[in-house]
Coordinates of C-alpha atoms in Angstrom, one line a residue:
M1 CA 15.2 -37.7 2.0
T2 CA 12.3 -39.4 3.5
L3 CA 9.3 -40.1 1.4
L4 CA 5.7 -40.0 2.6
P5 CA 3.8 -43.3 2.3
P6 CA 0.9 -43.3 -0.1
T7 CA -1.7 -43.0 2.6
Q8 CA -0.2 -39.8 3.9
L9 CA 0.2 -38.5 0.4
R10 CA -3.6 -39.0 -0.1
K11 CA -4.4 -37.1 3.1
V12 CA -2.4 -34.0 1.7
T13 CA -4.1 -34.1 -1.7
E14 CA -7.6 -35.3 -1.1
L15 CA -10.5 -33.5 0.4
P16 CA -11.8 -34.2 3.9
A17 CA -14.9 -36.3 4.3
F18 CA -17.1 -33.2 4.8
P19 CA -15.2 -30.3 3.1
T20 CA -16.2 -26.7 3.8
P21 CA -16.9 -24.5 0.9
S22 CA -13.6 -22.6 1.4
A23 CA -11.8 -26.0 1.4
R24 CA -13.6 -26.9 -2.0
L25 CA -12.5 -23.6 -3.5
T26 CA -9.0 -24.0 -2.5
H27 CA -8.9 -27.6 -3.7
L28 CA -10.3 -26.6 -7.1
I29 CA -7.7 -23.9 -7.6
N30 CA -4.9 -26.2 -6.6
R31 CA -5.9 -28.9 -9.1
I32 CA -6.5 -26.4 -12.0
Q33 CA -3.2 -24.6 -11.1
P34 CA -4.0 -21.2 -12.9
S35 CA -1.6 -18.4 -13.1
P36 CA -1.5 -15.9 -10.0
E37 CA -2.9 -13.2 -12.3
T38 CA -5.9 -15.4 -13.4
V39 CA -6.6 -16.1 -9.9
V40 CA -6.6 -12.5 -8.9
L41 CA -8.8 -11.5 -11.7
F42 CA -11.3 -14.3 -10.9
L43 CA -11.3 -13.1 -7.3
A44 CA -11.9 -9.5 -8.5
I45 CA -15.0 -10.5 -10.4
L46 CA -16.1 -12.5 -7.4
I47 CA -15.6 -9.5 -5.0
G48 CA -17.4 -7.2 -7.4
G49 CA -20.4 -9.3 -7.8
S50 CA -20.6 -10.1 -4.1
T51 CA -20.2 -6.3 -3.2
G52 CA -22.7 -5.4 -5.7
M53 CA -25.3 -7.7 -4.3
G54 CA -24.4 -6.7 -0.9
V55 CA -24.8 -3.0 -1.5
V56 CA -28.1 -3.5 -3.3
T57 CA -29.3 -5.6 -0.2
F58 CA -28.1 -2.9 2.1
H59 CA -29.9 -0.1 0.2
Y60 CA -33.2 -2.1 0.3
L61 CA -32.8 -2.5 4.1
I62 CA -32.3 1.2 4.5
Q63 CA -35.4 1.9 2.6
L64 CA -37.3 -0.8 4.5
T65 CA -36.3 0.7 7.8
H66 CA -37.2 4.1 6.6
D67 CA -40.6 3.0 5.4
L68 CA -41.3 1.3 8.8
M69 CA -40.2 4.1 11.0
L70 CA -40.5 7.3 9.2
E71 CA -43.6 6.3 7.3
N72 CA -45.7 3.6 9.0
L73 CA -44.6 4.4 12.7
M74 CA -44.9 8.2 12.1
G75 CA -48.4 7.5 10.6
E76 CA -49.5 5.8 13.7
I77 CA -48.0 8.1 16.4
G78 CA -48.2 11.4 14.4
V79 CA -51.6 12.1 15.8
W80 CA -49.9 12.6 19.2
G81 CA -48.3 15.8 17.9
A82 CA -45.2 17.1 16.0
W83 CA -43.0 16.1 18.9
S84 CA -43.5 12.5 18.0
L85 CA -40.9 12.8 15.3
A86 CA -38.1 12.7 18.0
C87 CA -39.4 9.1 19.0
V88 CA -38.0 7.7 15.6
P89 CA -34.2 8.5 16.0
T90 CA -34.6 7.5 19.7
L91 CA -36.1 4.1 18.7
G92 CA -33.3 3.6 16.2
G93 CA -30.8 4.5 19.0
L94 CA -32.5 2.0 21.2
I95 CA -32.3 -0.8 18.5
V96 CA -28.6 -0.1 17.7
G97 CA -27.8 -0.1 21.5
L98 CA -29.4 -3.5 21.9
M99 CA -27.2 -4.7 19.0
R100 CA -24.1 -3.3 20.7
W101 CA -25.1 -4.8 24.0
R102 CA -25.5 -8.2 22.3
T103 CA -22.4 -8.2 20.0
Q104 CA -20.2 -5.7 21.9
D105 CA -18.3 -5.0 18.7
F106 CA -19.6 -4.5 15.1
G107 CA -16.1 -5.5 13.7
P108 CA -13.3 -3.5 12.2
G109 CA -13.8 -0.4 10.1
L110 CA -12.0 0.6 6.9
S111 CA -8.9 2.0 8.6
S112 CA -8.5 -1.0 10.8
L113 CA -8.7 -3.3 7.8
I114 CA -5.9 -1.3 6.1
A115 CA -3.8 -1.5 9.2
V116 CA -4.2 -5.2 9.3
S117 CA -3.2 -5.7 5.6
Q118 CA 0.0 -3.6 6.4
G119 CA 0.6 -5.9 9.4
T120 CA 0.5 -3.1 11.9
E121 CA -2.6 -4.2 13.7
V122 CA -4.1 -7.3 15.0
K123 CA -7.0 -8.7 13.1
R124 CA -10.4 -8.4 14.8
Q125 CA -13.5 -10.7 14.0
L126 CA -15.5 -9.7 11.0
R127 CA -19.2 -9.1 11.5
P128 CA -20.4 -7.8 8.1
V129 CA -24.0 -8.8 8.4
T130 CA -24.4 -7.4 11.9
K131 CA -22.8 -4.2 10.9
M132 CA -24.9 -3.9 7.7
L133 CA -28.0 -4.4 9.8
A134 CA -26.9 -1.8 12.4
A135 CA -26.1 0.8 9.7
A136 CA -29.4 0.2 7.9
V137 CA -31.4 0.7 11.2
S138 CA -29.1 3.8 12.0
L139 CA -29.7 5.5 8.5
G140 CA -33.3 4.4 8.2
S141 CA -34.2 5.8 11.5
G142 CA -32.7 9.2 10.8
A143 CA -29.1 9.2 12.2
S144 CA -27.1 11.9 10.5
L145 CA -24.7 9.7 8.5
G146 CA -24.2 8.2 5.0
P147 CA -24.3 4.8 3.3
E148 CA -21.0 5.0 1.6
G149 CA -18.9 4.1 4.5
P150 CA -20.8 0.8 5.1
S151 CA -20.9 0.1 1.3
V152 CA -17.1 0.4 1.2
E153 CA -16.8 -1.8 4.2
I154 CA -19.1 -4.5 2.7
G155 CA -16.6 -4.6 -0.2
T156 CA -13.5 -4.7 2.0
N157 CA -15.0 -7.5 4.1
F158 CA -15.6 -9.7 1.2
G159 CA -12.0 -9.0 0.1
V160 CA -10.6 -9.9 3.5
L161 CA -12.6 -13.1 3.7
L162 CA -11.5 -14.3 0.4
S163 CA -7.9 -13.6 1.2
D164 CA -8.3 -15.5 4.5
V165 CA -9.9 -18.4 2.6
L166 CA -7.0 -18.7 0.1
Q167 CA -4.3 -17.7 2.5
V168 CA -2.9 -15.1 0.0
S169 CA 0.2 -13.1 0.7
Q170 CA 0.0 -9.7 2.4
E171 CA 0.5 -7.9 -0.7
R172 CA -2.3 -9.8 -2.5
Q173 CA -4.5 -9.3 0.6
R174 CA -4.1 -5.6 0.2
L175 CA -4.9 -5.8 -3.4
L176 CA -8.2 -7.6 -2.8
L177 CA -9.0 -5.1 0.0
G178 CA -8.6 -2.3 -2.5
A179 CA -10.7 -4.2 -5.1
G180 CA -13.5 -4.4 -2.4
A181 CA -13.3 -0.8 -1.4
A182 CA -13.5 0.3 -5.2
A183 CA -16.6 -2.1 -5.6
G184 CA -18.3 -0.7 -2.5
L185 CA -18.0 2.9 -3.6
A186 CA -18.7 2.2 -7.2
A187 CA -21.9 0.4 -6.3
G188 CA -22.9 2.9 -3.6
F189 CA -22.4 6.0 -5.8
N190 CA -22.8 4.5 -9.2
A191 CA -19.4 6.1 -9.9
P192 CA -17.0 3.3 -10.9
I193 CA -14.1 5.6 -11.9
A194 CA -14.2 7.4 -8.5
G195 CA -14.4 4.0 -6.9
V196 CA -11.1 2.9 -8.6
F197 CA -9.3 6.1 -7.6
F198 CA -10.6 5.9 -4.0
A199 CA -9.1 2.4 -3.7
L200 CA -5.7 3.4 -5.3
E201 CA -5.5 6.8 -3.5
V202 CA -6.8 5.9 -0.1
V203 CA -6.7 2.1 0.6
M204 CA -3.7 1.0 -1.3
G205 CA -1.5 4.3 -1.4
A206 CA 0.1 6.1 -4.2
T207 CA 2.8 3.6 -4.6
S208 CA 0.4 0.9 -5.8
F209 CA -0.5 2.6 -9.1
A210 CA 0.7 -0.5 -11.0
T211 CA -1.1 -1.8 -14.1
S212 CA -1.8 -5.2 -12.5
A213 CA -3.4 -3.4 -9.5
V214 CA -5.4 -1.0 -11.6
S215 CA -6.8 -3.9 -13.8
V216 CA -8.0 -5.9 -10.8
V217 CA -9.5 -2.8 -9.0
L218 CA -11.1 -1.7 -12.4
L219 CA -12.7 -5.1 -12.8
A220 CA -14.1 -5.3 -9.4
A221 CA -15.6 -1.8 -9.7
V222 CA -17.2 -2.5 -13.1
V223 CA -19.0 -5.7 -12.0
A224 CA -20.2 -4.0 -8.7
A225 CA -21.5 -1.0 -10.5
L226 CA -23.2 -3.1 -13.2
I227 CA -25.0 -5.2 -10.5
A228 CA -26.0 -2.1 -8.5
Q229 CA -27.4 -0.5 -11.7
I230 CA -29.5 -3.6 -12.4
G231 CA -30.7 -3.7 -8.7
L232 CA -31.0 0.0 -7.9
G233 CA -31.3 1.7 -11.4
A234 CA -28.7 3.4 -13.6
Q235 CA -29.5 6.9 -12.4
P236 CA -26.6 8.7 -10.6
A237 CA -26.9 9.6 -6.9
F238 CA -27.7 13.2 -7.8
A239 CA -29.4 14.9 -10.8
L240 CA -27.2 17.8 -11.0
P241 CA -27.9 20.9 -13.2
V242 CA -25.9 21.9 -16.3
Y243 CA -22.9 23.9 -15.2
Q244 CA -22.9 27.6 -16.5
V245 CA -19.7 29.4 -17.4
R246 CA -20.4 33.2 -16.9
S247 CA -16.9 34.7 -17.1
P248 CA -13.3 33.5 -16.9
L249 CA -12.8 35.9 -14.1
E250 CA -15.0 33.9 -11.9
L251 CA -12.0 31.4 -11.1
P252 CA -10.7 33.5 -8.1
L253 CA -14.3 33.2 -6.6
Y254 CA -13.9 29.3 -6.6
L255 CA -10.4 29.7 -4.9
G256 CA -12.2 31.5 -2.1
L257 CA -14.6 28.6 -2.1
G258 CA -11.9 26.2 -1.7
L259 CA -10.4 28.4 1.2
G260 CA -13.7 28.3 3.0
A261 CA -14.2 24.6 2.3
S262 CA -11.0 23.7 4.0
L263 CA -12.1 25.4 7.2
V264 CA -15.4 23.5 7.0
S265 CA -13.5 20.3 6.5
L266 CA -11.2 20.8 9.4
T267 CA -14.2 21.8 11.7
Y268 CA -16.1 18.7 10.5
T269 CA -13.3 16.3 11.3
E270 CA -12.3 17.9 14.5
S271 CA -16.0 17.9 15.7
I272 CA -16.2 14.2 15.1
R273 CA -13.1 13.6 17.1
L274 CA -14.3 15.6 20.0
A275 CA -17.8 14.1 20.0
K276 CA -16.1 10.6 20.3
A277 CA -13.9 11.8 23.1
C278 CA -17.0 13.4 24.8
F279 CA -19.1 10.3 24.8
A280 CA -16.0 8.4 26.1
G281 CA -15.7 10.9 29.0
R282 CA -12.3 12.1 28.1
L283 CA -13.3 15.8 27.7
P284 CA -13.6 18.3 30.7
G285 CA -17.2 18.8 31.8
F286 CA -18.3 15.5 30.1
G287 CA -16.7 13.0 32.4
F288 CA -20.1 11.8 33.6
L289 CA -20.7 10.2 30.2
G290 CA -17.7 7.8 30.6
P291 CA -19.4 5.5 33.1
I292 CA -22.5 5.2 31.1
P293 CA -22.5 1.7 29.4
Q294 CA -21.7 2.0 25.6
P295 CA -25.0 0.5 24.5
I296 CA -26.8 3.5 26.2
H297 CA -24.8 6.1 24.0
P298 CA -27.0 5.5 20.8
I299 CA -30.1 6.2 22.7
I300 CA -28.5 9.5 24.0
G301 CA -27.5 10.4 20.5
G302 CA -31.0 9.4 19.1
V303 CA -32.8 11.7 21.6
I304 CA -30.5 14.6 20.7
V305 CA -30.9 14.1 16.9
G306 CA -34.7 13.8 17.2
V307 CA -35.1 17.0 19.3
V308 CA -33.1 19.0 16.9
A309 CA -35.1 17.4 14.1
L310 CA -38.2 19.0 15.5
Q311 CA -36.9 22.3 14.2
Y312 CA -34.7 21.2 11.3
P313 CA -36.0 18.0 9.9
Q314 CA -33.7 18.3 6.8
I315 CA -30.8 16.9 9.0
L316 CA -32.5 13.6 9.4
G317 CA -30.8 10.6 7.6
I318 CA -28.7 10.6 4.5
G319 CA -30.0 14.1 3.4
Y320 CA -29.8 13.5 -0.4
G321 CA -33.2 15.0 -0.8
T322 CA -32.2 18.3 0.8
V323 CA -28.8 18.3 -1.3
Q324 CA -30.9 17.6 -4.4
A325 CA -33.1 20.6 -3.7
M326 CA -30.1 22.8 -3.3
L327 CA -28.6 21.5 -6.7
Q328 CA -32.0 22.4 -8.4
D329 CA -31.9 26.0 -7.0
Q330 CA -34.9 25.6 -4.9
E331 CA -35.3 28.6 -2.7
F332 CA -33.2 28.3 0.6
S333 CA -32.7 31.5 2.5
L334 CA -29.2 32.4 3.6
N335 CA -30.3 32.1 7.3
L336 CA -31.5 28.6 6.7
L337 CA -28.4 27.5 4.6
V338 CA -26.2 28.7 7.5
A339 CA -28.3 27.1 10.1
L340 CA -28.3 23.7 8.3
L341 CA -24.6 23.9 7.9
V342 CA -24.0 24.2 11.5
V343 CA -26.8 22.0 12.8
K344 CA -26.0 19.3 10.2
L345 CA -22.2 19.3 11.3
L346 CA -23.1 19.0 14.9
M347 CA -25.6 16.2 14.5
T348 CA -23.2 14.2 12.3
A349 CA -20.6 14.4 15.0
I350 CA -23.1 13.4 17.7
S351 CA -24.4 10.5 15.6
A352 CA -20.9 9.2 14.9
G353 CA -19.7 9.8 18.4
S354 CA -22.7 8.1 20.2
G355 CA -22.4 4.9 18.3
F356 CA -24.7 5.0 15.4
V357 CA -23.2 3.2 12.4
G358 CA -22.7 4.9 9.0
G359 CA -20.4 6.8 6.7
L360 CA -19.1 10.4 6.7
F361 CA -19.2 11.0 2.8
A362 CA -22.8 12.1 2.5
P363 CA -22.7 14.5 5.5
A364 CA -19.6 16.0 4.1
M365 CA -21.4 16.6 0.7
F366 CA -24.3 18.0 2.5
L367 CA -22.0 20.5 4.2
G368 CA -20.3 21.3 1.0
A369 CA -23.7 22.0 -0.8
S370 CA -24.8 24.2 2.0
F371 CA -21.6 26.0 2.2
G372 CA -21.3 26.5 -1.5
S373 CA -24.9 27.8 -1.8
A374 CA -24.5 30.1 1.2
Y375 CA -21.1 31.4 -0.2
A376 CA -22.7 32.4 -3.5
K377 CA -25.5 34.2 -1.8
I378 CA -23.2 36.1 0.5
L379 CA -21.0 37.2 -2.5
A380 CA -24.1 38.4 -4.2
L381 CA -25.2 40.2 -1.2
V382 CA -22.0 41.9 -0.4
V383 CA -20.9 42.7 -4.0
P384 CA -24.2 43.0 -5.9
T385 CA -22.4 44.1 -9.2
I386 CA -20.5 40.8 -9.3
S387 CA -23.7 38.7 -9.5
E388 CA -23.9 39.1 -13.3
Q389 CA -20.5 37.6 -13.6
M390 CA -21.3 34.6 -11.3
A391 CA -22.9 31.3 -12.0
A392 CA -26.0 30.3 -10.1
P393 CA -25.8 29.0 -6.5
P394 CA -26.1 25.4 -7.6
A395 CA -22.8 25.7 -9.3
Y396 CA -21.1 26.7 -6.2
A397 CA -22.9 24.0 -4.2
M398 CA -21.5 21.4 -6.6
V399 CA -18.0 22.5 -6.3
G400 CA -18.5 22.9 -2.5
M401 CA -19.5 19.3 -2.2
A402 CA -16.3 18.1 -3.8
A403 CA -14.1 20.6 -1.9
V404 CA -15.4 19.6 1.6
L405 CA -15.4 16.0 0.8
A406 CA -11.8 16.1 -0.5
G407 CA -10.7 18.1 2.6
S408 CA -12.4 15.7 5.0
V409 CA -11.2 12.4 3.6
R410 CA -8.1 13.9 2.0
A411 CA -8.7 12.3 -1.3
P412 CA -8.7 15.0 -4.0
L413 CA -8.6 12.8 -7.1
T414 CA -11.6 10.7 -5.9
S415 CA -13.7 14.0 -5.0
I416 CA -12.9 15.5 -8.5
L417 CA -13.7 12.4 -10.5
M418 CA -16.8 11.7 -8.5
L419 CA -18.4 14.9 -9.1
F420 CA -17.2 14.8 -12.7
E421 CA -18.9 11.5 -13.1
L422 CA -22.2 12.9 -11.6
T423 CA -22.2 16.0 -13.7
R424 CA -20.7 14.6 -17.0
D425 CA -19.7 18.1 -17.8
Y426 CA -16.1 18.9 -18.7
R427 CA -16.6 22.7 -18.1
I428 CA -16.8 22.2 -14.3
V429 CA -13.4 20.6 -14.2
L430 CA -11.3 23.7 -14.1
P431 CA -13.1 25.5 -11.0
L432 CA -13.5 22.1 -9.4
M433 CA -9.7 21.4 -9.6
A434 CA -8.9 24.8 -8.3
A435 CA -11.3 24.6 -5.4
V436 CA -10.4 21.0 -4.3
G437 CA -6.6 21.6 -4.8
L438 CA -6.7 24.5 -2.5
S439 CA -8.9 22.9 0.0
V440 CA -6.7 19.9 0.5
W441 CA -3.5 21.9 0.4
L442 CA -4.7 24.2 3.2
V443 CA -6.0 21.2 5.2
E444 CA -2.6 19.6 5.0
R445 CA -0.9 22.9 5.9
I446 CA -3.1 23.5 8.9
K447 CA -3.3 19.9 10.1
P448 CA -0.5 17.8 8.3
T449 CA -0.6 14.1 8.1
F450 CA 3.0 14.0 7.7
N451 CA 5.1 12.4 10.6
S452 CA 8.6 11.5 11.3
N453 CA 8.3 8.1 10.0
S454 CA 7.0 8.9 6.5
N455 CA 10.5 8.3 5.0
L456 CA 10.4 4.8 6.3
Q457 CA 7.6 4.0 3.8
Q458 CA 10.3 4.2 1.1
I459 CA 12.1 1.2 2.6
G460 CA 8.8 -0.8 3.1
L461 CA 8.3 0.2 6.9
S462 CA 4.9 2.1 6.8
G463 CA 2.2 2.6 9.4
L464 CA 4.5 2.1 12.3
K465 CA 3.0 2.1 15.8
D466 CA 4.3 4.6 18.4
E467 CA 6.3 1.9 20.2
Q468 CA 7.9 0.8 16.9
A469 CA 8.7 4.5 16.1
E470 CA 10.6 4.8 19.5
I471 CA 12.7 1.8 18.7
V472 CA 13.7 3.3 15.3
Q473 CA 14.8 6.5 17.0
Q474 CA 17.0 4.4 19.3
I475 CA 18.8 2.8 16.4
L476 CA 22.2 4.3 15.4
V477 CA 23.8 4.4 12.0
E478 CA 26.6 2.0 13.2
D479 CA 24.0 -0.6 14.1
A480 CA 22.7 -0.8 10.6
M481 CA 25.8 0.0 8.5
Q482 CA 27.9 -2.6 6.4
S483 CA 31.2 -2.4 8.3
C484 CA 33.4 -3.9 5.6
P485 CA 32.0 -2.4 2.4
K486 CA 33.4 -3.1 -1.1
K487 CA 36.2 -0.6 -2.0
L488 CA 37.4 0.0 -5.5
P489 CA 40.2 2.1 -6.8
A490 CA 39.3 5.3 -8.8
T491 CA 41.6 4.0 -11.8
L492 CA 39.8 0.7 -12.2
G493 CA 38.2 0.1 -15.5
V494 CA 34.4 -0.1 -15.8
L495 CA 34.4 -3.7 -17.0
E496 CA 36.7 -5.0 -14.2
A497 CA 34.6 -3.2 -11.7
A498 CA 31.4 -4.9 -13.1
V499 CA 33.3 -8.4 -12.9
E500 CA 34.2 -7.8 -9.4
M501 CA 30.8 -6.5 -8.2
T502 CA 28.9 -9.4 -9.8
R503 CA 31.4 -11.9 -8.3
D504 CA 30.9 -10.5 -4.8
R505 CA 27.1 -9.9 -5.4
T506 CA 27.3 -6.5 -4.1
R507 CA 25.1 -3.5 -5.1
S508 CA 27.3 -0.5 -4.0
A509 CA 31.1 0.2 -3.6
L510 CA 33.1 3.0 -2.4
V511 CA 35.6 4.5 -4.8
I512 CA 38.9 5.5 -3.3
D513 CA 42.1 7.2 -4.5
D514 CA 45.8 6.0 -4.0
A515 CA 45.7 7.5 -0.5
E516 CA 42.6 5.3 0.2
Q517 CA 40.5 8.5 0.7
L518 CA 36.9 8.5 -0.4
V519 CA 36.4 10.2 -3.7
G520 CA 33.0 8.7 -4.8
I521 CA 30.4 6.2 -4.5
L522 CA 29.5 3.5 -7.1
S523 CA 26.3 1.5 -7.7
L524 CA 25.3 -1.2 -10.2
E525 CA 23.0 1.4 -11.8
D526 CA 26.0 3.5 -12.6
I527 CA 27.6 0.4 -14.3
N528 CA 24.6 -0.8 -16.1
R529 CA 23.9 2.8 -17.5
T530 CA 27.4 2.9 -18.8
L531 CA 27.3 -0.6 -20.3
S532 CA 24.0 0.2 -22.0
L533 CA 25.5 3.3 -23.4
W534 CA 28.3 1.1 -25.0
Q535 CA 25.7 -1.2 -26.4
T536 CA 23.8 1.8 -28.0
Y537 CA 26.7 2.6 -30.2
P538 CA 28.1 -0.7 -31.2
N539 CA 29.2 0.6 -34.7
S540 CA 30.7 3.8 -33.3
P541 CA 34.2 4.9 -34.8
P542 CA 37.2 3.1 -33.1
D543 CA 38.3 6.3 -31.3
I544 CA 34.9 6.9 -29.7
H545 CA 34.6 3.2 -28.8
D546 CA 38.0 3.2 -27.3
N547 CA 37.1 6.3 -25.2
L548 CA 34.1 4.6 -23.9
S549 CA 35.9 1.3 -23.2
S550 CA 38.7 3.2 -21.4
Q551 CA 36.5 4.9 -18.8
T552 CA 37.3 4.4 -15.2
L553 CA 35.3 4.5 -12.1
I554 CA 36.1 8.2 -11.4
D555 CA 34.4 9.0 -14.8
I556 CA 31.1 7.4 -13.8
C557 CA 30.7 7.3 -10.0
T558 CA 29.0 9.9 -7.9
T559 CA 31.5 12.5 -6.7
E560 CA 29.1 14.8 -4.8
I561 CA 28.7 12.8 -1.6
L562 CA 26.5 13.0 1.4
Y563 CA 27.9 11.4 4.5
A564 CA 26.5 9.7 7.6
W565 CA 28.1 9.7 10.9
H566 CA 28.5 6.5 12.8
D567 CA 27.0 7.9 16.0
E568 CA 23.9 9.7 14.8
P569 CA 20.3 8.3 14.9
L570 CA 19.5 6.0 12.0
S571 CA 16.3 8.2 11.3
E572 CA 18.3 11.3 10.7
A573 CA 20.5 9.5 8.1
L574 CA 17.4 8.2 6.6
D575 CA 16.0 11.7 6.2
R576 CA 19.1 12.8 4.5
M577 CA 18.9 9.9 2.1
A578 CA 15.3 10.8 1.2
V579 CA 16.1 14.4 0.4
R580 CA 18.0 13.2 -2.8
G581 CA 16.6 9.8 -3.2
L582 CA 19.8 8.1 -2.4
H583 CA 20.0 4.3 -1.8
Q584 CA 23.3 4.5 0.1
L585 CA 25.5 6.7 2.2
P586 CA 29.0 6.4 3.2
V587 CA 29.6 6.2 7.0
V588 CA 32.6 8.3 8.2
E589 CA 34.0 9.5 11.7
R590 CA 32.7 12.8 12.8
D591 CA 36.0 14.2 13.6
N592 CA 37.9 12.5 10.6
P593 CA 35.7 12.5 7.5
D594 CA 38.5 10.9 5.5
R595 CA 38.3 7.7 7.6
I596 CA 35.7 5.4 6.1
L597 CA 33.7 3.3 8.8
G598 CA 31.1 1.6 6.6
L599 CA 28.3 1.9 4.1
L600 CA 24.7 2.4 4.9
E601 CA 22.1 0.9 2.4
R602 CA 18.4 1.1 2.4
E603 CA 18.0 -2.7 2.2
Q604 CA 20.1 -3.0 5.4
I605 CA 18.1 -0.3 7.2
A606 CA 14.9 -2.3 6.6
L607 CA 16.3 -5.4 7.8
T608 CA 17.9 -3.8 10.9
C609 CA 14.5 -2.1 11.8
N610 CA 12.6 -5.3 11.4
L611 CA 15.1 -7.3 13.4
A612 CA 14.8 -4.6 16.1
F613 CA 11.1 -5.0 16.2
T614 CA 11.4 -8.8 16.5
R615 CA 14.0 -8.5 19.3
K616 CA 11.7 -6.1 21.3
A617 CA 8.9 -8.6 21.0
L618 CA 10.9 -11.4 22.0
R619 CA 12.0 -9.8 25.2
R620 CA 8.6 -10.5 26.6
Y621 CA 9.2 -14.2 26.3
L622 CA 13.0 -14.5 26.4
P623 CA 14.8 -12.5 29.1
V624 CA 18.2 -13.0 27.4
L625 CA 18.6 -13.0 23.6
P626 CA 21.3 -15.2 21.8
T627 CA 22.5 -12.1 19.9
T628 CA 22.7 -8.4 21.0
D629 CA 23.8 -6.6 17.9
I630 CA 21.4 -3.9 18.6
V631 CA 20.9 -2.8 22.1
I632 CA 17.4 -1.4 22.8
S633 CA 16.5 0.0 26.2
P634 CA 13.6 -1.8 27.9

């Protein structure tokens, strides 16, 4: 072993002559050597505090831009006529376009950051300050978007920056990313509980509901919400009315609201997708927009939003004032509510598609409030006798907000808890859960997010790209199976089998009879379950203890067996395993099921798929690989 000389040792342990702040922080952590949990909790506090201050700054920038453009500027040019209102969104589009021309890219969004943390996308350069300024200009000048998306991205950017500085693992990076998202939503909405569930439900996934993850995300959300309350006030985003329960028979009416909300959500998300394709020139009839430089697109969007705002000024900006008026039961005619629903949806799609920067939460809640109020008025108009059994339109507006939001972002828990935090009224939970649940269920039925690779998430291969998914489809079971699995006779005792499996360091074994035909499959879990049963009754009568100790493998193994064929695609066998939650499948010949060819295990499937991805990537640099266990067509 070669030892480093003292001078080289000092180069490793000492700071450089002019250390950066990140190097100082890393060096300090290395010297103190705290536990990993302590480091993550400290980073959660740091992310929460930074995010809270960032969100407060962002809201002040929005207000400053609003005052300069819609107050001061309109005060100067308003004498020209009412048409001058259209100049404000156009000017905002011009500024955002110039920023796009200067920077070309505002940095990755939340979905891209999640993909980076999963290792399925290459990381792009972060530009949090530039994006925050562009969002402030967009929202302050009247673009029909919301502040929640940028607020969440402020938090996630802090999480990614800290994970890069400290070079943490991919799992810890995703945890810090979730902490930042929770902090951003908690500070932006003054709803820390909803922020936590948003991080766990959307950013980190349902499989991350671990105690350690929840504690980190909770701490970041609490710190961010506290700082936001100090800087922006403790009042919630909306002052909602007290919910009124007129009759238990009203619940079916909320189910109808959930049904309609699902259609609004689908129309909303689809219109945004079409608007982006339209400005990219990919839609028939709009090909002329493709050659137009991207920095010009926000100007076009600003002109359209400005012209429409001459007739419907309520669609300008975030729209919280209009939503608040609906919730306070101010008089909105049915025609106006329907018009605002349609126009707000179209202007949000144009704002997002043309390149303005903002979130989609606030417009979704605007659409939900408009639809809920219109729904209540239509019911009262069509069936006048039912109006006495119904709550006032603001109640349906509140539930509609959550139902449309849940269907749009597919986050039902976040939507339910967000509205519950805003109302602080338990009586609204039952209709809220009914409408939100039905809305999300219908959205998933009409346009499901399920894909053929979802079962791969169970073995750690989530978020596959299309190219990787094609590779998985090409792999056969015989490429991933263990060709010489452990075989144990059915008459072998449990203790002897436990000794053999621990000696051979194997997790699964095939149980065979005297004719060497497969009769069952055994796992370490089966053995451990049996041994723990023996330990539970140490003082049992001798006859019972002897019966337990005399158990053989045929008594404890799984005898109802699903098989895998050696020549079938690996994805089909994995689907079969997922149906019953199995970790292994015996592999047999298709024409002779009694002949055992191998054993297919989840761990080996994950390793085989990862090796296949690596070999595919290496083919670009090495024409001939040293091993060709898995043949993949080029």
